[in-house]
Amino acid sequence: MDRLARRLGLKTDPTIFFVSAGLMIVFLILLLAMPGPIGRVFADGRDWIVSSLGWFFILGVTIWVLFLIWVAFSKYGNLKLGKDDDEPAYSNLSWFAMLFAGGIGTVLMFWGVAEPISHFSNPPFAGVDPYSIDAARDAMSISLYHLSIHTWAIFTLPGLAFGFFIYRYDLPMRFSSVFYPILKERIHGPIGKTVDIFAVLGTLFGLAVSLGLGTSQIAAGLNHLTGVSNNTMLRVVIITVLTLVATASIVAGLDKGVKRLSNINILGAVALMLFVLFAGDTVFLLRQLIESTGVYFQDVIRLAFWNDAMAQFGKEEGWGWQGGWTVFYWAWTVTWSPFMGVFLARISRGRTIKQFVGGVLVAPSVFTLVWFVTFGWSAMELDGIGGEGGPISAAVGESVPTAIYDFLENYPLATLLSGVAVVIVALFFATSSDSASLVVDMLCAGDAESGPVRQRVFWGISEGFLAASLIVLGGEEGLQTLQQVITVMGLPVFVLVFAMLFMLLMGFRMESKRARGRRQPGDPAAAALASSGSEDALAATGPLAADEDAVGAHADRSGTPHQQTDPRSGAQGPS
């Protein structure tokens, strides 16, 4: 494989690249050759995971939230993701735009109207009447639970782990580097490479689901605007065209392509949101912005631990609702965590842990709150709170991707707004695709810098093919099929991300011992850890206590200094 990589002019780890690509191609062939049996396998797998392990997904993400809050306010919060004198490479505005657009931009466009209306018309809690005031409040709380702090915790935890181990200890830009505390040099062997291959495949499938959702919404918008038939062929054509657009951005690279698209995209989304805010019932929405914040914090503890344990005694569906919503969300989102984790680490070098957690966990959650209040409450008000439902809930019942366009019909310049919405979704699509392609390339190469253009183009086109294949497999039941695939693929990735929490705890203990060993006036790292005025009693115990010198000397064992690239200048030098 080394010889083939050199012949093709690739700059990557041949094992990770070729095995990941080979497994993806094998799956595509099986998917196209045997869509029926493959579909049944994923359907059965999803049913088992939801019924047996749904509680694990729900509890796990809540534990991650609590851990991140603790670490941000602990003495480790002042440590930098990088060397102690590193400074952030991007302004706060560009940083926020890049992490948001690469994260769940397509999700907010897809579910901003559809999810609140879904829970409003079909409340999940017993005793709550559809379209009632209680149903509306619950719908908003559930939507915010699904897409604010908890979702961003799934991105923040791996991003923190990547930034901590890769930049502070000069390890390769790979998923397996996070597991250095227990794998040590085996991260470069079969075990580490297996972990990296899982991460690459999980990222590809997670992206394929998002691209499938985005393509369905674009197709629905074109059907709404032009009357063109919204079928599988249209969606395949759309995903082909936008994959080519994303590939062009991939060639441009992170700073030119992704950053530029992200900034344009977030500005367009904000403009659409402000139009809805001021063209609608502005006073009502502003009041709801305050009230919904309080209701969310009041309900989030209950929702964070609720797993419908009593369902078997009162409903035939059992895990039906949470399996289709919460478990699906967490399984889907976690398949993005290798991509988003590396991406967030790549754009966040030089920030402290406290800044990183605050920025990644809180800032997008605040934007999500404003987005859902603006679109969700506007939709429920137009649909008739306290009534019997209206055209928006009827539209969601027929086709979820059309929800936002039926909603925009209630505003001036509806046709123009629908066109703008289609463009925003398309840009989110391209941004997510090119960001993921760059990160998959980094995961294979182990380098923070982009590899040869041909590598990045290969992954960009591969993602498009995979998403198109899932669309063909799903046919008219596309959303259900995507839920099944991603729930199955999400389980092993979820387990790996959960393990990152323990890796970080071990890494923090090691950092405490390193700081005490070199404590002297003017040492920023030592000062950061000493600022709490307490010693870490656990630092001298555990498997890392004797291994901290080994990590620090990681580059020397290879015989040559490990090369790191300064994202501010692009210059390389020994770390």
Coordinates of C-alpha atoms in Angstrom, one line a residue:
M1 CA 0.0 0.0 0.0
D2 CA 2.9 2.3 0.6
R3 CA 4.1 1.8 -2.9
L4 CA 0.6 2.4 -4.3
A5 CA 0.3 5.6 -2.3
R6 CA 3.6 6.9 -3.6
R7 CA 2.7 6.0 -7.2
L8 CA -0.6 7.9 -6.8
G9 CA 1.1 10.9 -5.3
L10 CA -0.8 10.7 -2.0
K11 CA 0.3 12.2 1.3
T12 CA -1.5 10.0 3.8
D13 CA -1.4 6.9 5.9
P14 CA -1.9 4.2 3.2
T15 CA -3.6 1.7 5.6
I16 CA -6.2 4.1 6.9
F17 CA -6.8 5.7 3.5
F18 CA -7.1 2.5 1.4
V19 CA -9.0 0.4 4.0
S20 CA -11.5 3.2 4.7
A21 CA -12.0 3.8 1.0
G22 CA -12.2 0.1 0.3
L23 CA -14.8 -0.6 3.0
M24 CA -16.8 2.4 1.8
I25 CA -16.7 1.2 -1.9
V26 CA -17.7 -2.4 -0.8
F27 CA -20.7 -1.0 1.2
L28 CA -21.7 1.1 -1.8
I29 CA -21.6 -2.0 -4.1
L30 CA -23.7 -4.0 -1.6
L31 CA -26.1 -1.2 -1.1
L32 CA -26.8 -0.9 -4.8
A33 CA -26.8 -4.6 -5.5
M34 CA -28.9 -5.7 -2.5
P35 CA -30.9 -2.7 -1.3
G36 CA -33.7 -4.9 0.2
P37 CA -31.5 -7.1 2.5
I38 CA -29.2 -4.3 3.5
G39 CA -32.2 -2.2 4.4
R40 CA -33.7 -5.0 6.5
V41 CA -30.3 -5.4 8.3
F42 CA -30.2 -1.7 9.3
A43 CA -33.9 -1.7 10.3
D44 CA -33.4 -4.7 12.6
G45 CA -30.2 -3.3 14.0
R46 CA -31.9 0.0 14.7
D47 CA -34.8 -1.6 16.5
W48 CA -32.5 -3.5 18.8
I49 CA -30.3 -0.5 19.6
V50 CA -33.3 1.7 20.3
S51 CA -35.1 -0.9 22.6
S52 CA -31.9 -2.1 24.4
L53 CA -29.5 0.8 24.5
G54 CA -31.6 4.0 24.0
W55 CA -31.1 4.8 27.7
F56 CA -27.3 4.6 27.2
F57 CA -27.4 7.3 24.5
I58 CA -29.6 9.6 26.6
L59 CA -27.6 9.2 29.9
G60 CA -24.3 9.4 28.1
V61 CA -24.9 12.8 26.5
T62 CA -26.1 14.2 29.8
I63 CA -22.9 13.0 31.5
W64 CA -20.9 14.8 28.8
V65 CA -22.7 18.1 29.4
L66 CA -22.0 17.9 33.2
F67 CA -18.3 16.9 32.6
L68 CA -17.8 19.9 30.2
I69 CA -19.3 22.3 32.6
W70 CA -17.1 21.0 35.4
V71 CA -13.9 21.1 33.4
A72 CA -14.5 24.7 32.2
F73 CA -14.7 25.9 35.8
S74 CA -12.0 23.7 37.1
K75 CA -8.3 24.7 37.5
Y76 CA -7.8 23.0 34.1
G77 CA -9.9 25.7 32.4
N78 CA -6.9 28.0 31.9
L79 CA -4.9 25.5 30.0
K80 CA -4.5 26.2 26.3
L81 CA -5.2 23.9 23.4
G82 CA -1.7 24.3 22.1
K83 CA 1.5 25.7 23.5
D84 CA 1.3 28.2 26.2
D85 CA 2.2 31.1 24.0
D86 CA -0.1 30.2 21.1
E87 CA -2.7 32.8 20.1
P88 CA -6.1 32.1 18.3
A89 CA -5.8 32.0 14.6
Y90 CA -9.3 33.3 13.8
S91 CA -11.4 36.2 15.1
N92 CA -14.3 35.3 17.3
L93 CA -16.8 36.1 14.5
S94 CA -15.1 33.9 11.9
W95 CA -14.5 31.2 14.5
F96 CA -18.2 31.1 15.4
A97 CA -19.3 31.2 11.8
M98 CA -17.0 28.3 10.8
L99 CA -18.0 26.0 13.7
F100 CA -21.7 26.8 13.3
A101 CA -21.9 26.4 9.6
G102 CA -19.9 23.2 9.6
G103 CA -22.0 21.8 12.5
I104 CA -25.8 21.9 12.4
G105 CA -26.7 24.7 9.9
T106 CA -28.6 22.3 7.7
V107 CA -30.3 20.8 10.8
L108 CA -31.7 24.2 11.9
M109 CA -33.0 24.9 8.4
F110 CA -34.6 21.5 8.3
W111 CA -36.1 21.2 11.7
G112 CA -36.6 24.9 12.7
V113 CA -40.3 24.8 11.8
A114 CA -40.8 21.0 11.5
E115 CA -39.8 19.8 14.9
P116 CA -41.8 22.3 17.1
I117 CA -44.8 21.7 14.9
S118 CA -44.4 17.9 15.1
H119 CA -44.4 17.9 18.9
F120 CA -47.1 20.6 18.9
S121 CA -49.5 18.4 16.9
N122 CA -48.4 15.1 18.4
P123 CA -47.3 15.7 22.0
P124 CA -45.1 12.9 23.4
F125 CA -46.3 13.3 27.0
A126 CA -49.5 11.7 28.3
G127 CA -52.3 14.0 29.2
V128 CA -51.2 16.9 26.9
D129 CA -53.7 17.8 24.2
P130 CA -52.5 18.5 20.7
Y131 CA -52.3 22.2 19.7
S132 CA -52.8 23.3 23.4
I133 CA -50.7 25.9 25.2
D134 CA -49.0 23.1 27.2
A135 CA -48.2 21.3 23.9
A136 CA -46.7 24.4 22.5
R137 CA -44.4 25.0 25.5
D138 CA -43.4 21.3 25.6
A139 CA -42.7 21.4 21.9
M140 CA -40.3 24.3 22.3
S141 CA -38.5 22.8 25.3
I142 CA -38.0 19.5 23.5
S143 CA -36.7 21.2 20.4
L144 CA -34.2 23.1 22.4
Y145 CA -33.1 20.1 24.3
H146 CA -32.5 18.2 21.1
L147 CA -30.5 20.9 19.3
S148 CA -28.8 23.3 21.8
I149 CA -26.5 22.4 24.7
H150 CA -26.8 18.7 24.5
T151 CA -26.1 18.5 20.7
W152 CA -23.1 20.8 21.0
A153 CA -21.7 18.8 24.0
I154 CA -21.4 15.9 21.5
F155 CA -19.2 18.1 19.4
T156 CA -17.4 19.8 22.3
L157 CA -16.1 16.7 24.1
P158 CA -14.1 15.3 21.1
G159 CA -13.0 18.7 20.0
L160 CA -11.6 19.3 23.5
A161 CA -9.9 15.9 23.5
F162 CA -8.4 16.4 20.1
G163 CA -7.1 19.9 20.9
F164 CA -5.7 18.8 24.2
F165 CA -3.7 15.8 23.1
I166 CA -2.8 16.7 19.6
Y167 CA -1.5 20.2 20.3
R168 CA -0.1 19.9 23.8
Y169 CA 1.7 16.6 23.1
D170 CA 2.5 16.8 19.4
L171 CA 0.5 13.8 18.4
P172 CA -0.8 13.2 14.9
M173 CA -4.1 14.7 13.8
R174 CA -6.0 11.5 14.2
F175 CA -8.9 10.1 16.3
S176 CA -6.6 7.5 17.8
S177 CA -4.3 10.2 19.3
V178 CA -6.9 10.8 22.0
F179 CA -6.3 7.2 23.2
Y180 CA -2.6 7.7 23.7
P181 CA -2.9 7.4 27.5
I182 CA -3.8 3.7 27.3
L183 CA -2.6 2.7 23.8
K184 CA 0.7 4.6 23.9
E185 CA 2.8 3.8 20.8
R186 CA 0.1 1.4 19.7
I187 CA -1.8 4.3 18.3
H188 CA 0.5 3.9 15.3
G189 CA -0.2 0.2 15.1
P190 CA -3.2 -2.0 14.1
I191 CA -5.4 -1.0 17.1
G192 CA -4.9 2.7 16.5
K193 CA -5.5 2.4 12.8
T194 CA -8.7 0.4 13.4
V195 CA -10.0 3.2 15.6
D196 CA -9.1 5.8 12.9
I197 CA -10.9 3.7 10.2
F198 CA -14.1 3.6 12.3
A199 CA -13.8 7.4 12.8
V200 CA -13.5 7.9 9.0
L201 CA -16.4 5.7 8.2
G202 CA -18.6 7.2 10.9
T203 CA -17.9 10.7 9.6
L204 CA -18.8 9.7 6.0
F205 CA -22.1 8.1 7.1
G206 CA -23.0 11.0 9.4
L207 CA -22.4 13.4 6.6
A208 CA -24.3 11.3 4.2
V209 CA -27.4 11.5 6.4
S210 CA -27.2 15.3 6.7
L211 CA -26.7 15.6 3.0
G212 CA -29.7 13.4 2.4
L213 CA -31.8 15.6 4.7
G214 CA -30.5 18.8 3.1
T215 CA -31.1 17.4 -0.4
S216 CA -34.7 16.5 0.5
Q217 CA -35.3 20.1 1.6
I218 CA -33.8 21.6 -1.5
A219 CA -35.9 19.3 -3.7
A220 CA -39.0 20.3 -1.7
G221 CA -38.1 24.0 -2.2
L222 CA -37.7 23.6 -5.9
N223 CA -40.9 21.7 -6.2
H224 CA -42.6 24.5 -4.2
L225 CA -41.1 27.2 -6.4
T226 CA -41.3 25.6 -9.8
G227 CA -43.6 22.7 -9.6
V228 CA -40.8 20.2 -10.7
S229 CA -41.6 16.7 -9.6
N230 CA -40.0 16.0 -6.2
N231 CA -38.7 12.4 -6.7
T232 CA -35.6 10.4 -6.1
M233 CA -34.1 11.4 -9.5
L234 CA -34.3 15.1 -8.6
R235 CA -32.6 14.5 -5.3
V236 CA -29.8 12.6 -6.9
V237 CA -29.3 15.4 -9.5
I238 CA -29.2 18.0 -6.7
I239 CA -26.7 16.1 -4.6
T240 CA -24.5 15.7 -7.7
V241 CA -24.5 19.4 -8.5
L242 CA -23.9 20.5 -5.0
T243 CA -21.1 17.9 -4.5
L244 CA -19.3 19.5 -7.4
V245 CA -19.8 22.9 -5.7
A246 CA -18.4 21.6 -2.5
T247 CA -15.5 20.0 -4.3
A248 CA -14.6 23.4 -5.7
S249 CA -14.5 24.8 -2.2
I250 CA -12.4 21.8 -1.1
V251 CA -9.8 22.7 -3.7
A252 CA -9.7 26.2 -2.3
G253 CA -8.8 25.0 1.2
L254 CA -9.9 25.8 4.7
D255 CA -9.0 29.5 4.9
K256 CA -10.3 30.5 1.4
G257 CA -13.1 28.0 0.7
V258 CA -14.6 26.9 4.0
K259 CA -14.1 30.3 5.8
R260 CA -15.6 32.3 3.0
L261 CA -18.6 30.0 2.5
S262 CA -19.2 29.9 6.3
N263 CA -19.3 33.7 6.6
I264 CA -21.7 34.1 3.7
N265 CA -23.9 31.3 4.9
I266 CA -24.3 32.5 8.5
L267 CA -25.1 36.1 7.3
G268 CA -27.8 34.8 5.0
A269 CA -29.3 32.7 7.8
V270 CA -29.3 35.6 10.2
A271 CA -30.9 37.9 7.6
L272 CA -33.7 35.3 7.1
M273 CA -34.3 35.0 10.8
L274 CA -34.4 38.7 11.4
F275 CA -36.9 39.1 8.5
V276 CA -39.2 36.5 10.2
L277 CA -38.7 38.2 13.6
F278 CA -39.7 41.7 12.4
A279 CA -42.2 40.8 9.8
G280 CA -44.1 38.6 12.2
D281 CA -45.5 39.2 15.7
T282 CA -42.3 40.8 17.0
V283 CA -43.5 41.6 20.5
F284 CA -44.8 38.1 21.1
L285 CA -41.6 36.6 19.9
L286 CA -39.4 38.8 22.1
R287 CA -41.5 37.9 25.1
Q288 CA -41.2 34.3 24.2
L289 CA -37.5 34.6 23.8
I290 CA -37.3 35.4 27.6
E291 CA -40.0 33.0 28.7
S292 CA -38.8 30.1 26.6
T293 CA -35.3 30.4 28.0
G294 CA -36.7 30.0 31.5
V295 CA -39.0 27.1 30.5
Y296 CA -36.1 25.4 28.8
F297 CA -33.8 25.5 31.9
Q298 CA -36.8 24.4 34.0
D299 CA -37.5 21.4 31.8
V300 CA -34.0 20.4 30.7
I301 CA -33.1 18.4 33.8
R302 CA -36.3 16.3 33.4
L303 CA -35.7 15.9 29.7
A304 CA -32.0 15.1 30.1
F305 CA -32.9 12.0 32.2
W306 CA -36.2 11.0 30.7
N307 CA -36.2 7.8 28.7
D308 CA -39.9 6.9 28.8
A309 CA -39.3 3.9 31.1
M310 CA -43.0 3.6 31.9
A311 CA -44.0 3.5 28.2
Q312 CA -44.4 -0.3 28.2
F313 CA -47.3 -0.1 30.7
G314 CA -49.3 2.5 28.8
K315 CA -48.4 2.5 25.1
E316 CA -47.8 -0.1 22.5
E317 CA -45.0 1.9 20.8
G318 CA -42.6 1.7 23.8
W319 CA -39.5 3.4 22.6
G320 CA -41.2 4.6 19.4
W321 CA -41.1 8.3 20.0
Q322 CA -37.7 8.6 21.6
G323 CA -36.2 6.1 19.2
G324 CA -37.4 8.3 16.3
W325 CA -36.3 11.6 17.9
T326 CA -33.8 11.7 20.8
V327 CA -31.9 8.5 20.2
F328 CA -31.8 9.2 16.4
Y329 CA -30.5 12.7 17.1
W330 CA -27.7 11.5 19.5
A331 CA -26.7 8.6 17.2
W332 CA -26.7 10.9 14.2
T333 CA -24.8 13.7 15.9
V334 CA -22.1 11.5 17.4
T335 CA -21.2 10.2 13.9
W336 CA -20.3 13.8 13.2
S337 CA -18.1 14.0 16.3
P338 CA -14.8 12.8 14.6
F339 CA -15.3 15.4 11.8
M340 CA -16.4 18.2 14.1
G341 CA -13.9 17.4 16.8
V342 CA -10.9 17.6 14.5
F343 CA -12.4 20.6 12.7
L344 CA -13.0 22.4 16.0
A345 CA -9.5 21.6 17.2
R346 CA -8.1 22.8 13.9
I347 CA -9.7 26.2 14.1
S348 CA -9.4 26.6 17.9
R349 CA -5.7 26.2 18.6
G350 CA -4.5 28.8 21.0
R351 CA -7.8 29.1 22.9
T352 CA -8.0 28.1 26.6
I353 CA -10.2 25.2 27.6
K354 CA -12.6 27.6 29.3
Q355 CA -12.8 29.7 26.1
F356 CA -13.3 26.6 24.0
V357 CA -16.0 25.1 26.1
G358 CA -17.8 28.4 26.5
G359 CA -17.6 29.3 22.8
V360 CA -18.5 25.9 21.3
L361 CA -21.0 24.9 24.0
V362 CA -22.8 28.2 24.7
A363 CA -22.6 30.5 21.7
P364 CA -24.2 28.2 19.1
S365 CA -26.8 27.1 21.8
V366 CA -27.8 30.8 22.2
F367 CA -28.2 31.1 18.4
T368 CA -30.2 27.9 18.4
L369 CA -32.5 29.3 21.1
V370 CA -33.1 32.5 19.1
W371 CA -33.7 30.5 15.9
F372 CA -36.2 28.1 17.3
V373 CA -38.1 30.8 19.2
T374 CA -38.3 32.9 16.0
F375 CA -39.3 30.1 13.6
G376 CA -41.0 27.6 16.0
W377 CA -43.2 30.0 17.9
S378 CA -44.1 31.9 14.8
A379 CA -45.2 28.6 13.1
M380 CA -47.2 27.5 16.1
E381 CA -48.9 30.9 16.4
L382 CA -49.8 30.8 12.7
D383 CA -51.1 27.2 13.1
G384 CA -53.4 28.2 15.9
I385 CA -52.4 27.7 19.5
G386 CA -55.5 26.5 21.4
G387 CA -57.2 25.5 18.2
E388 CA -57.4 22.3 16.1
G389 CA -54.3 22.8 14.0
G390 CA -53.8 24.5 10.7
P391 CA -52.0 24.3 7.3
I392 CA -48.5 24.1 8.7
S393 CA -49.1 21.1 10.9
A394 CA -51.0 19.5 8.0
A395 CA -48.0 20.1 5.7
V396 CA -45.5 18.6 8.3
G397 CA -47.8 15.5 8.5
E398 CA -47.5 15.0 4.8
S399 CA -43.8 16.0 4.2
V400 CA -41.4 17.2 6.7
P401 CA -39.0 18.9 4.2
T402 CA -41.7 21.2 2.9
A403 CA -42.5 22.6 6.4
I404 CA -40.4 25.8 6.1
Y405 CA -41.7 26.7 2.7
D406 CA -45.4 26.3 3.8
F407 CA -44.4 28.5 6.8
L408 CA -42.9 31.2 4.6
E409 CA -46.1 31.4 2.6
N410 CA -47.5 33.4 5.5
Y411 CA -45.1 36.3 4.9
P412 CA -44.6 39.1 2.4
L413 CA -42.4 38.2 -0.6
A414 CA -43.0 34.5 0.1
T415 CA -41.6 33.4 -3.3
L416 CA -38.4 35.3 -2.8
L417 CA -38.1 34.1 0.8
S418 CA -38.5 30.5 -0.3
G419 CA -35.8 31.0 -2.9
V420 CA -33.4 32.5 -0.3
A421 CA -34.1 29.5 2.0
V422 CA -33.2 27.1 -0.8
V423 CA -29.9 28.9 -1.4
I424 CA -29.1 28.9 2.4
V425 CA -29.7 25.2 2.6
A426 CA -27.6 24.6 -0.5
L427 CA -24.7 26.7 1.0
F428 CA -25.0 24.8 4.3
F429 CA -24.8 21.6 2.3
A430 CA -21.6 22.8 0.5
T431 CA -20.1 24.0 3.7
S432 CA -20.7 20.8 5.6
S433 CA -19.4 18.7 2.7
D434 CA -16.2 20.6 2.1
S435 CA -15.5 20.9 5.9
A436 CA -16.0 17.1 6.3
S437 CA -13.8 16.3 3.3
L438 CA -10.9 18.3 4.6
V439 CA -11.2 16.7 8.0
V440 CA -11.5 13.1 6.7
D441 CA -8.3 13.9 4.8
M442 CA -6.7 15.1 8.0
L443 CA -7.8 11.9 9.9
C444 CA -6.2 9.8 7.2
A445 CA -3.0 11.8 6.9
G446 CA -2.6 12.7 10.6
D447 CA -1.6 16.2 9.6
A448 CA -3.4 19.5 10.3
E449 CA -2.5 20.8 6.9
S450 CA -4.5 19.8 3.7
G451 CA -3.1 17.0 1.6
P452 CA -2.8 16.9 -2.2
V453 CA -5.9 18.2 -4.0
R454 CA -6.6 14.7 -5.4
Q455 CA -7.0 13.3 -1.9
R456 CA -9.5 15.9 -0.9
V457 CA -11.4 15.7 -4.1
F458 CA -11.7 11.9 -3.7
W459 CA -13.3 12.2 -0.3
G460 CA -15.7 15.0 -1.5
I461 CA -16.9 13.0 -4.4
S462 CA -17.1 9.8 -2.3
E463 CA -19.4 11.6 0.2
G464 CA -21.7 12.6 -2.6
F465 CA -21.9 9.1 -3.9
L466 CA -22.6 7.7 -0.5
A467 CA -25.4 10.2 0.2
A468 CA -26.9 9.5 -3.3
S469 CA -26.8 5.8 -2.6
L470 CA -28.7 6.2 0.7
I471 CA -31.3 8.3 -1.1
V472 CA -31.8 5.6 -3.8
L473 CA -32.0 3.0 -1.0
G474 CA -34.6 5.0 0.9
G475 CA -36.7 6.0 -2.1
E476 CA -39.9 7.6 -0.9
E477 CA -39.2 6.5 2.7
G478 CA -35.8 8.2 2.7
L479 CA -36.0 9.8 6.1
Q480 CA -36.9 6.6 7.9
T481 CA -34.1 4.7 6.1
L482 CA -31.6 7.4 7.0
Q483 CA -32.6 7.1 10.7
Q484 CA -32.0 3.4 10.6
V485 CA -28.6 3.6 9.0
I486 CA -27.3 6.3 11.2
T487 CA -28.5 4.8 14.5
V488 CA -26.6 1.6 13.7
M489 CA -23.5 3.4 12.6
G490 CA -23.6 5.7 15.6
L491 CA -23.3 3.1 18.3
P492 CA -19.6 2.2 18.0
V493 CA -18.7 5.9 17.5
F494 CA -20.7 6.8 20.6
V495 CA -18.8 4.2 22.7
L496 CA -15.4 5.7 21.5
V497 CA -16.5 9.2 22.2
F498 CA -17.6 8.2 25.7
A499 CA -14.2 6.8 26.3
M500 CA -12.7 10.2 25.5
L501 CA -14.0 11.5 28.8
F502 CA -11.8 9.1 30.7
M503 CA -8.8 9.9 28.5
L504 CA -9.2 13.6 29.3
L505 CA -9.3 12.8 33.0
M506 CA -6.1 10.8 32.7
G507 CA -4.5 13.6 30.6
F508 CA -5.4 16.2 33.2
R509 CA -3.7 14.2 35.9
M510 CA -0.7 14.0 33.8
E511 CA -0.7 17.7 33.1
S512 CA -0.8 18.4 36.8
K513 CA 2.2 16.3 37.4
R514 CA 4.1 17.9 34.5
A515 CA 3.3 21.3 35.9
R516 CA 4.4 20.5 39.4
G517 CA 7.6 19.0 38.1
R518 CA 8.6 22.1 36.2
R519 CA 7.0 24.7 38.5
Q520 CA 9.0 27.8 38.6
P521 CA 8.3 31.6 38.3
G522 CA 6.9 32.6 35.0
D523 CA 5.8 29.2 33.8
P524 CA 2.3 29.8 32.3
A525 CA 1.1 26.2 32.5
A526 CA 2.2 25.8 36.1
A527 CA 0.6 29.1 37.0
A528 CA -2.6 28.0 35.3
L529 CA -2.8 24.8 37.3
A530 CA -1.6 26.4 40.5
S531 CA -4.1 29.3 40.3
S532 CA -6.7 27.2 42.3
G533 CA -4.3 27.0 45.2
S534 CA -4.7 23.2 45.5
E535 CA -2.8 20.1 44.5
D536 CA -4.2 17.3 42.5
A537 CA -3.8 14.4 44.8
L538 CA -4.5 11.9 42.1
A539 CA -1.8 13.2 39.8
A540 CA 0.9 10.9 41.2
T541 CA -1.2 7.8 40.7
G542 CA -2.5 5.9 37.7
P543 CA -0.9 4.6 34.5
L544 CA -0.1 8.1 33.2
A545 CA 1.9 9.2 36.2
A546 CA 4.9 7.2 35.0
D547 CA 4.4 8.0 31.4
E548 CA 4.3 11.7 31.2
D549 CA 7.9 11.9 30.0
A550 CA 7.1 9.4 27.3
V551 CA 4.4 11.6 25.9
G552 CA 6.5 14.7 26.0
A553 CA 9.3 12.8 24.2
H554 CA 6.9 11.3 21.6
A555 CA 8.5 13.2 18.7
D556 CA 12.0 12.2 19.5
R557 CA 11.3 8.4 19.4
S558 CA 10.5 8.6 15.7
G559 CA 14.0 9.9 15.0
T560 CA 12.8 13.2 13.6
P561 CA 11.0 16.1 15.1
H562 CA 7.2 16.0 14.6
Q563 CA 6.3 18.8 12.3
Q564 CA 3.4 21.0 13.3
T565 CA 2.0 23.8 11.2
D566 CA 1.2 27.2 12.6
P567 CA -2.3 28.0 11.2
R568 CA -1.5 31.7 11.3
S569 CA 1.4 31.6 9.0
G570 CA 1.4 28.2 7.3
A571 CA 5.1 27.9 8.3
Q572 CA 6.3 24.5 9.5
G573 CA 8.8 23.8 12.2
P574 CA 9.6 21.3 14.9
S575 CA 7.3 21.5 17.9

